[in-house]
Tab-separated table of C-alpha atoms in Angstrom:
chain	number	residue	atom	x	y	z
A	1	MET	CA	165.538	268.771	312.056
A	2	LYS	CA	165.116	266.700	308.973
A	3	THR	CA	168.952	267.250	308.301
A	4	ARG	CA	169.887	266.336	311.847
A	5	ILE	CA	167.712	263.147	311.842
A	6	LEU	CA	169.343	262.090	308.640
A	7	ILE	CA	172.711	262.849	309.961
A	8	THR	CA	171.925	260.325	312.844
A	9	ILE	CA	170.597	257.484	310.711
A	10	GLY	CA	173.432	258.090	308.252
A	11	LEU	CA	176.205	257.655	311.027
A	12	PHE	CA	174.765	255.078	313.276
A	13	LEU	CA	172.790	253.013	310.517
A	14	PRO	CA	174.970	253.513	307.368
A	15	ALA	CA	173.663	250.237	305.468
A	16	LEU	CA	170.221	252.420	305.269
A	17	VAL	CA	172.196	255.294	303.396
A	18	PHE	CA	174.643	252.976	301.444
A	19	GLY	CA	171.972	251.075	300.060
A	20	ARG	CA	173.804	247.842	300.146
A	21	GLN	CA	172.961	244.740	298.631
A	22	GLY	CA	173.488	242.299	301.575
A	23	ASP	CA	171.088	242.238	304.638
A	24	SER	CA	173.688	239.618	306.621
A	25	THR	CA	176.015	240.693	309.414
A	26	LEU	CA	179.669	239.821	309.597
A	27	SER	CA	181.432	239.912	312.854
A	28	LEU	CA	185.101	240.123	313.256
A	29	GLN	CA	185.302	236.812	315.158
A	30	GLU	CA	183.729	235.267	311.945
A	31	VAL	CA	186.488	236.790	309.791
A	32	TYR	CA	188.899	235.546	312.108
A	33	ASP	CA	187.317	231.809	311.942
A	34	GLU	CA	187.092	231.980	308.305
A	35	VAL	CA	190.634	233.318	308.062
A	36	GLN	CA	192.022	230.517	310.200
A	37	SER	CA	189.843	227.635	308.111
A	38	ASN	CA	190.240	228.740	304.588
A	39	TYR	CA	193.579	230.595	304.141
A	40	PRO	CA	196.215	228.295	302.334
A	41	VAL	CA	198.694	228.317	305.104
A	42	SER	CA	196.383	226.629	307.590
A	43	GLU	CA	196.855	223.607	305.331
A	44	LYS	CA	200.427	223.404	306.282
A	45	GLN	CA	199.704	222.182	309.706
A	46	ASP	CA	197.855	218.947	308.323
A	47	LEU	CA	200.603	218.446	305.666
A	48	GLN	CA	203.258	218.892	308.550
A	49	GLN	CA	201.430	216.034	310.268
A	50	LYS	CA	201.864	213.947	307.846
A	51	ILE	CA	205.596	214.501	307.310
A	52	THR	CA	205.987	213.974	311.115
A	53	ALA	CA	204.438	210.576	311.071
A	54	LEU	CA	206.538	209.714	308.049
A	55	LYS	CA	209.688	210.891	309.787
A	56	ASP	CA	208.504	208.982	312.871
A	57	GLN	CA	208.303	206.045	310.683
A	58	ILE	CA	211.481	206.395	309.438
A	59	ALA	CA	213.136	206.977	313.039
A	60	ARG	CA	211.348	203.700	314.438
A	61	SER	CA	213.118	201.866	311.919
A	62	GLY	CA	216.121	201.859	313.590
A	63	ILE	CA	215.058	199.072	316.142
A	64	PHE	CA	214.019	196.833	313.291
A	65	PRO	CA	215.778	194.028	311.986
A	66	GLU	CA	217.983	195.496	308.926
A	67	ILE	CA	218.264	192.987	305.856
A	68	SER	CA	220.981	193.462	302.927
A	69	LEU	CA	221.908	191.685	299.951
A	70	HIS	CA	225.504	191.460	298.218
A	71	ALA	CA	226.547	190.096	295.170
A	72	ASP	CA	230.167	189.638	293.882
A	73	ALA	CA	232.296	188.733	290.855
A	74	THR	CA	235.629	189.054	291.002
A	75	TYR	CA	239.074	187.908	289.124
A	76	GLN	CA	242.473	188.362	290.777
A	77	SER	CA	245.767	188.210	289.799
A	78	GLU	CA	247.118	185.454	292.274
A	79	VAL	CA	245.535	183.190	294.701
A	80	THR	CA	247.084	181.218	297.963
A	81	THR	CA	249.403	178.416	297.217
A	82	LEU	CA	251.238	176.388	299.630
A	83	PRO	CA	254.998	177.138	300.314
A	84	PHE	CA	255.862	173.385	300.005
A	85	SER	CA	255.216	170.422	297.730
A	86	ASN	CA	255.787	166.888	298.421
A	87	PRO	CA	255.895	163.892	295.937
A	88	GLY	CA	252.899	161.828	295.736
A	89	ILE	CA	250.799	165.146	297.162
A	90	THR	CA	248.763	167.008	294.864
A	91	THR	CA	248.448	170.600	295.758
A	92	PRO	CA	244.859	171.883	295.229
A	93	GLU	CA	244.716	174.656	292.386
A	94	LEU	CA	242.231	177.259	293.332
A	95	SER	CA	240.579	179.342	290.859
A	96	LYS	CA	241.433	183.246	290.263
A	97	ASP	CA	237.548	184.118	289.482
A	98	HIS	CA	235.476	184.448	292.419
A	99	TYR	CA	231.714	184.351	293.241
A	100	SER	CA	229.300	185.224	295.761
A	101	ILE	CA	225.831	185.883	296.723
A	102	SER	CA	224.729	186.629	300.239
A	103	MET	CA	222.048	188.131	302.519
A	104	GLU	CA	223.130	189.385	306.110
A	105	VAL	CA	220.312	190.106	309.040
A	106	SER	CA	221.133	192.627	311.695
A	107	GLN	CA	219.219	192.928	314.638
A	108	PRO	CA	219.910	195.901	316.873
A	109	ILE	CA	220.414	195.075	320.531
A	110	TYR	CA	221.585	198.249	322.014
A	111	ASP	CA	221.727	201.464	320.198
A	112	GLY	CA	222.531	203.855	323.026
A	113	GLY	CA	219.074	205.617	323.069
A	114	LEU	CA	219.715	206.649	319.440
A	115	THR	CA	216.405	205.748	317.969
A	116	ASN	CA	214.357	207.307	320.956
A	117	SER	CA	216.247	210.539	320.548
A	118	ARG	CA	215.713	210.856	316.799
A	119	ARG	CA	211.708	210.521	317.472
A	120	LYS	CA	211.816	213.016	320.052
A	121	PHE	CA	213.929	215.145	317.680
A	122	THR	CA	211.288	214.675	315.173
A	123	SER	CA	208.428	215.717	317.383
A	124	GLY	CA	210.540	218.976	318.410
A	125	GLU	CA	210.931	219.840	314.737
A	126	SER	CA	207.067	219.438	313.942
A	127	GLU	CA	206.448	221.789	316.768
A	128	VAL	CA	208.642	224.268	315.391
A	129	GLU	CA	206.906	223.836	312.061
A	130	ASP	CA	203.357	224.328	313.885
A	131	SER	CA	204.374	227.199	315.604
A	132	ARG	CA	205.794	228.919	312.399
A	133	VAL	CA	202.378	228.451	310.973
A	134	GLU	CA	200.626	229.724	313.919
A	135	VAL	CA	202.740	232.887	313.729
A	136	THR	CA	201.863	233.449	309.976
A	137	MET	CA	198.318	233.120	310.643
A	138	TRP	CA	198.386	235.509	313.530
A	139	GLU	CA	200.006	238.146	310.983
A	140	ILE	CA	197.148	237.266	308.676
A	141	ARG	CA	194.743	237.905	311.369
A	142	SER	CA	196.216	241.356	311.936
A	143	GLN	CA	195.846	242.367	308.456
A	144	ALA	CA	192.298	241.055	308.106
A	145	GLU	CA	191.603	243.464	311.188
A	146	GLN	CA	193.240	246.420	309.190
A	147	VAL	CA	190.899	245.614	306.083
A	148	TYR	CA	187.824	245.199	308.696
A	149	PHE	CA	188.202	248.640	310.320
A	150	GLY	CA	189.342	250.205	306.880
A	151	ILE	CA	186.046	249.233	305.890
A	152	LEU	CA	184.228	250.701	308.681
A	153	ASN	CA	186.198	253.800	308.306
A	154	LEU	CA	185.132	254.242	304.762
A	155	GLN	CA	181.654	253.631	305.775
A	156	LYS	CA	181.618	256.139	308.277
A	157	ARG	CA	183.151	258.843	305.863
A	158	GLN	CA	180.576	257.797	302.934
A	159	ALA	CA	177.650	258.247	305.574
A	160	THR	CA	178.963	261.673	306.145
A	161	VAL	CA	179.038	262.382	302.491
A	162	SER	CA	175.542	260.939	302.060
A	163	VAL	CA	174.284	263.085	304.775
A	164	LEU	CA	176.041	266.229	303.487
A	165	MET	CA	174.679	265.548	300.136
A	166	GLN	CA	171.357	265.463	301.345
A	167	ASP	CA	171.427	268.921	302.994
A	168	LEU	CA	172.965	270.207	300.082
A	169	GLU	CA	170.022	269.023	298.069
A	170	GLU	CA	167.489	270.161	300.474
A	171	GLN	CA	169.186	273.562	300.467
A	172	LEU	CA	169.627	273.632	296.521
A	173	GLU	CA	165.701	273.076	296.191
A	174	SER	CA	165.178	276.040	298.575
A	175	VAL	CA	167.452	278.129	296.600
A	176	GLN	CA	166.078	277.317	293.320
A	177	THR	CA	162.808	278.139	294.347
A	178	LYS	CA	163.799	281.694	295.868
A	179	VAL	CA	165.763	282.296	292.295
A	180	LYS	CA	162.582	281.349	290.590
A	181	ASN	CA	160.640	283.934	292.558
A	182	GLY	CA	163.177	286.628	291.862
A	183	VAL	CA	164.331	286.641	295.677
A	184	MET	CA	167.792	285.192	295.236
A	185	LEU	CA	170.176	285.537	292.500
A	186	PRO	CA	171.035	282.394	290.338
A	187	GLY	CA	174.536	282.570	291.400
A	188	SER	CA	173.757	280.981	294.824
A	189	ALA	CA	172.135	278.151	293.214
A	190	MET	CA	175.235	277.463	290.763
A	191	VAL	CA	177.510	277.296	293.963
A	192	LEU	CA	175.212	275.031	295.643
A	193	LYS	CA	174.775	272.658	292.666
A	194	ALA	CA	178.688	272.782	291.819
A	195	GLU	CA	179.267	271.771	295.542
A	196	LEU	CA	176.580	269.043	295.256
A	197	LEU	CA	178.399	267.744	292.313
A	198	LYS	CA	181.710	267.474	294.156
A	199	VAL	CA	180.005	265.643	297.171
A	200	ARG	CA	178.401	263.140	294.734
A	201	GLN	CA	182.033	262.348	293.250
A	202	SER	CA	183.263	262.013	296.781
A	203	HIS	CA	180.348	259.451	297.569
A	204	LEU	CA	181.148	257.413	294.358
A	205	GLN	CA	184.974	257.423	295.267
A	206	PHE	CA	183.732	255.723	298.386
A	207	GLN	CA	181.683	253.469	296.856
A	208	TYR	CA	184.175	251.896	294.820
A	209	GLU	CA	187.002	252.025	297.558
A	210	ILE	CA	184.397	250.240	299.942
A	211	LYS	CA	183.779	247.452	297.404
A	212	ALA	CA	187.729	246.945	296.705
A	213	ALA	CA	188.243	246.701	300.538
A	214	TYR	CA	185.679	243.789	300.662
A	215	GLU	CA	187.565	242.107	297.941
A	216	VAL	CA	190.439	242.243	299.598
A	217	LEU	CA	189.001	241.110	302.938
A	218	GLY	CA	187.268	237.989	300.925
A	219	GLU	CA	190.539	237.041	299.598
A	220	LEU	CA	191.908	236.616	303.009
A	221	MET	CA	188.787	234.737	304.036
A	222	GLY	CA	189.423	232.576	301.222
A	223	ARG	CA	185.873	233.169	299.740
A	224	GLN	CA	184.259	235.557	297.314
A	225	ILE	CA	182.134	238.368	299.179
A	226	LYS	CA	179.177	239.326	296.776
A	227	ALA	CA	176.660	240.880	298.728
A	228	GLN	CA	178.543	243.433	301.207
A	229	PRO	CA	177.210	242.168	304.594
A	230	ASN	CA	176.851	244.544	307.550
A	231	LEU	CA	180.065	244.886	309.861
A	232	SER	CA	179.505	244.884	313.464
A	233	LEU	CA	181.663	246.591	315.879
A	234	PRO	CA	182.992	244.224	318.775
A	235	LYS	CA	182.476	245.037	322.146
A	236	ILE	CA	185.594	245.434	323.931
A	237	ASP	CA	186.265	245.201	327.790
A	238	LEU	CA	189.836	246.249	328.746
A	239	ASN	CA	189.776	245.397	332.213
A	240	LYS	CA	192.663	243.811	333.927
A	241	ILE	CA	193.874	243.330	330.174
A	242	GLU	CA	197.257	244.857	331.102
A	243	GLU	CA	197.708	242.483	333.794
A	244	LEU	CA	197.515	239.377	331.552
A	245	GLU	CA	200.880	237.987	330.055
A	246	ILE	CA	201.929	238.375	326.644
A	247	THR	CA	201.152	235.137	324.924
A	248	ARG	CA	201.969	235.825	321.330
A	249	PRO	CA	202.312	232.673	319.284
A	250	GLU	CA	206.105	234.274	318.433
A	251	LEU	CA	206.897	233.060	322.201
A	252	LYS	CA	205.425	229.482	321.400
A	253	LEU	CA	207.830	229.476	318.631
A	254	PHE	CA	211.154	230.571	320.253
A	255	GLU	CA	210.186	228.023	323.045
A	256	ALA	CA	209.924	225.339	320.580
A	257	ARG	CA	213.380	226.354	318.837
A	258	SER	CA	214.947	226.342	321.998
A	259	GLN	CA	213.390	222.592	322.939
A	260	VAL	CA	214.642	221.506	319.478
A	261	PHE	CA	218.372	222.544	320.809
A	262	ASP	CA	217.974	220.595	323.856
A	263	LEU	CA	216.599	217.461	321.864
A	264	LYS	CA	219.837	218.063	319.421
A	265	GLN	CA	222.133	217.868	322.404
A	266	ASP	CA	220.585	214.758	323.390
A	267	LEU	CA	220.735	213.292	319.926
A	268	THR	CA	224.563	214.198	319.786
A	269	LEU	CA	225.273	212.714	322.982
A	270	THR	CA	223.356	209.357	322.270
A	271	ASP	CA	225.120	209.126	319.113
A	272	ARG	CA	228.599	208.748	320.650
A	273	ASN	CA	227.269	205.664	322.699
A	274	PRO	CA	228.481	202.197	321.689
A	275	LYS	CA	225.968	200.106	319.433
A	276	ILE	CA	225.617	196.491	319.989
A	277	SER	CA	223.792	194.033	317.493
A	278	ALA	CA	223.285	190.486	316.462
A	279	PHE	CA	223.906	189.436	312.931
A	280	ALA	CA	223.145	186.169	310.720
A	281	LYS	CA	225.116	186.030	307.263
A	282	GLY	CA	224.318	183.197	304.674
A	283	ALA	CA	225.900	182.969	301.223
A	284	TYR	CA	226.395	181.095	298.556
A	285	GLY	CA	229.894	181.111	296.347
A	286	ARG	CA	233.166	180.359	295.897
A	287	PRO	CA	235.289	180.193	297.817
A	288	GLY	CA	233.684	180.325	301.072
A	289	PHE	CA	235.413	180.161	304.676
A	290	ASN	CA	237.556	177.440	303.526
A	291	VAL	CA	239.754	178.828	301.018
A	292	PHE	CA	240.918	175.459	299.680
A	293	ASP	CA	237.135	174.188	298.788
A	294	ASP	CA	237.135	175.680	295.151
A	295	ASP	CA	233.411	174.550	294.512
A	296	LEU	CA	230.276	176.688	294.718
A	297	HIS	CA	228.691	175.875	297.997
A	298	PRO	CA	226.710	177.628	300.846
A	299	TYR	CA	228.315	179.064	303.765
A	300	TRP	CA	227.206	180.776	306.706
A	301	MET	CA	227.891	182.687	309.912
A	302	VAL	CA	226.171	184.002	313.277
A	303	GLY	CA	227.537	186.433	315.651
A	304	VAL	CA	227.248	189.803	318.085
A	305	ARG	CA	228.942	193.002	316.725
A	306	ALA	CA	229.664	195.961	318.744
A	307	SER	CA	230.947	199.266	317.342
A	308	TRP	CA	232.124	202.496	318.679
A	309	SER	CA	233.183	205.645	317.203
A	310	PHE	CA	236.141	207.448	318.744
A	311	ARG	CA	235.713	210.440	316.350
A	312	ASN	CA	231.901	210.861	317.488
A	313	TRP	CA	233.024	210.758	321.270
A	314	ASP	CA	235.670	213.245	320.896
A	315	ASN	CA	233.369	215.652	318.542
A	316	ALA	CA	230.046	214.991	320.537
A	317	GLY	CA	231.272	217.634	323.558
A	318	LYS	CA	232.239	220.287	320.731
A	319	GLN	CA	229.038	219.867	319.222
A	320	VAL	CA	226.873	220.127	322.353
A	321	GLU	CA	228.629	223.430	322.980
A	322	VAL	CA	227.713	224.756	319.685
A	323	GLU	CA	224.110	223.644	320.252
A	324	LYS	CA	224.072	225.316	323.574
A	325	LEU	CA	225.557	228.750	321.891
A	326	GLN	CA	222.749	228.465	319.306
A	327	GLN	CA	220.083	228.228	322.067
A	328	LYS	CA	221.285	231.055	323.793
A	329	LYS	CA	220.936	233.014	320.549
A	330	VAL	CA	217.162	231.958	320.373
A	331	ARG	CA	216.635	233.419	323.932
A	332	LEU	CA	218.214	236.755	322.922
A	333	ASP	CA	215.884	236.749	320.038
A	334	GLU	CA	212.996	236.343	322.508
A	335	GLN	CA	214.056	239.019	324.838
A	336	ALA	CA	214.705	241.200	322.143
A	337	PHE	CA	211.102	240.401	320.682
A	338	LEU	CA	209.477	241.139	323.811
A	339	ILE	CA	211.125	244.289	324.282
A	340	GLY	CA	209.792	245.641	320.953
A	341	VAL	CA	206.403	244.076	321.791
A	342	ARG	CA	206.372	246.029	325.208
A	343	ALA	CA	207.285	249.310	323.345
A	344	GLU	CA	204.306	248.822	320.968
A	345	LEU	CA	201.844	248.049	323.643
A	346	ALA	CA	202.866	251.147	325.479
A	347	GLU	CA	202.453	253.183	322.178
A	348	ILE	CA	199.086	251.624	321.637
A	349	SER	CA	198.075	252.406	325.252
A	350	LYS	CA	198.711	256.207	324.810
A	351	ARG	CA	196.661	256.200	321.746
A	352	ILE	CA	194.029	254.839	323.785
A	353	GLU	CA	194.226	257.296	326.322
A	354	GLN	CA	194.746	260.292	323.848
A	355	SER	CA	191.585	259.074	321.796
A	356	GLN	CA	189.395	258.723	325.005
A	357	GLU	CA	190.385	262.478	326.034
A	358	GLN	CA	190.105	263.862	322.627
A	359	MET	CA	186.583	262.460	322.183
A	360	ILE	CA	185.308	264.752	325.006
A	361	LEU	CA	186.545	267.622	322.912
A	362	ASP	CA	185.403	266.268	319.736
A	363	GLU	CA	181.806	266.288	321.045
A	364	GLN	CA	182.194	269.900	322.322
A	365	ILE	CA	183.364	271.158	318.906
A	366	LEU	CA	180.708	269.324	317.416
A	367	GLU	CA	177.910	271.024	319.352
A	368	LEU	CA	179.375	274.381	318.377
A	369	ARG	CA	179.818	273.356	314.787
A	370	GLU	CA	175.937	272.554	314.635
A	371	GLN	CA	174.987	275.806	316.343
A	372	VAL	CA	176.877	277.744	313.797
A	373	ALA	CA	175.698	275.951	310.724
A	374	GLU	CA	172.181	276.434	311.880
A	375	GLU	CA	172.890	280.077	312.132
A	376	LYS	CA	174.536	280.157	308.616
A	377	LYS	CA	171.504	278.365	307.070
A	378	ASN	CA	169.121	281.026	308.373
A	379	GLN	CA	171.248	283.645	306.957
A	380	LEU	CA	171.540	281.906	303.727
A	381	GLU	CA	167.390	281.736	303.558
A	382	GLN	CA	167.153	285.163	304.756
A	383	GLY	CA	169.844	286.208	301.807
A	384	VAL	CA	172.261	287.736	304.340
A	385	ILE	CA	175.362	285.596	303.455
A	386	THR	CA	176.440	283.869	300.201
A	387	ALA	CA	175.918	280.088	299.532
A	388	THR	CA	179.737	279.875	299.507
A	389	GLU	CA	179.812	281.174	303.084
A	390	TYR	CA	177.452	278.559	303.850
A	391	ILE	CA	179.014	275.939	302.436
A	392	SER	CA	182.184	276.380	304.194
A	393	GLU	CA	180.313	276.310	307.430
A	394	LEU	CA	178.407	273.168	306.474
A	395	ASN	CA	181.582	271.382	305.513
A	396	GLN	CA	182.980	272.154	309.150
A	397	GLU	CA	180.152	270.682	310.681
A	398	ALA	CA	180.108	267.486	308.506
A	399	GLN	CA	183.909	267.063	309.496
A	400	ALA	CA	183.332	267.690	312.938
A	401	ARG	CA	180.692	265.161	313.051
A	402	LEU	CA	182.823	262.767	310.967
A	403	ASN	CA	185.660	263.507	313.803
A	404	VAL	CA	183.506	262.157	316.382
A	405	GLU	CA	182.336	258.949	314.542
A	406	ILE	CA	186.094	258.097	313.420
A	407	ARG	CA	187.528	258.734	316.993
A	408	LYS	CA	185.028	256.295	318.438
A	409	LEU	CA	186.102	253.858	315.516
A	410	GLN	CA	189.796	254.502	316.190
A	411	LEU	CA	189.166	253.714	319.921
A	412	ILE	CA	188.029	250.303	319.190
A	413	GLN	CA	190.406	249.736	316.723
A	414	TYR	CA	193.189	250.699	319.082
A	415	GLN	CA	191.821	248.321	321.804
A	416	ILE	CA	191.740	245.539	319.406
A	417	GLU	CA	195.176	246.282	318.218
A	418	TYR	CA	196.045	246.167	321.759
A	419	LEU	CA	194.609	242.715	322.535
A	420	THR	CA	196.022	241.236	319.042
A	421	LYS	CA	199.726	242.468	319.808
A	422	LYS	CA	199.676	240.972	323.005
A	423	GLY	CA	198.259	237.675	321.793
A	424	ILE	CA	194.940	237.956	323.194
A	425	SER	CA	191.718	237.290	321.445
A	426	TRP	CA	189.169	239.992	321.853
A	427	ASN	CA	186.142	237.677	323.114
């Protein structure tokens, strides 16, 4: 009876048996939150916002006046001369060295919607980068889940070993008393003691594996876990979950990439539109607009300029077709991704059903193993069987009990994995 109580305590309240340092509890949702807040990749979203703001400022600069400065100093082999000469008329002699410094101000009047298209395209690129970060964070979240349940799995195994160790210590004490009284041979005590040392080895191994797993979890959470907290099992309700749509962040990324190609098509089409701007130019140098004025002097010009590239017009349609083909590739990637996710969901769903059915058989097996182990214990105390036979059956019972607990844990893990694979938060 004492062993059964210890088994129950060991498996359902593992912290009491492990002698863990921390009294705090860490939930899976808290792990998610800390991964989201502290993992270095999450900072990329803040950086992307700054990048987008700067790119938007660059794009908006297209509507502001453009100021350019020019300076020239040249020497040429010949200058303009008059083709005739008359007596008494002095022909001006032009200098072969020319100088000018000028400033031109150009104000766009109509850019064909190019500035607005560039701003939208910049915003679309930012959404793509944000979606990439969300995809990465979802992958890290999945890794954290695996480590979280890995720790719980190790704890269940360590709990089983702890109970087995307790049971062996009790039987060793009982056998040693009988050996001392001459009722039982010393070999039985030696077999039990050797098995006890072996079990203690396993217990120590689990202790170090759990410590290492907590360190990995701490790395993913962005902090050091000094005192090992109790990990709580989430409560799962899968009712109507299968009816919900897949909402993985990858789908948002596919959509953002597709929209970028739409925006790029708009940008290509607007780039072929004519551009109209007003300009003013002032300069100081020689010669000016009057080539016969060979003195340094100021001169200026104002006007309206229109430009239209026939090459852009010709190539725009081809470039738009390229973008449409690229967009189709993205949609094909999305379809392939959904097929893969649905296949994985079907596999996990079957695992959930299988675990639920196997749990019933595990309970029946455990009940039988408990009865046999109790019978072997009485036979050992009566000297009917050897310690080796008893240990063999005790290990079978411990394994059956572990199977029950691991199966329960696996069922919850499969349910969490199903939700994560579908892109749904379990809470």
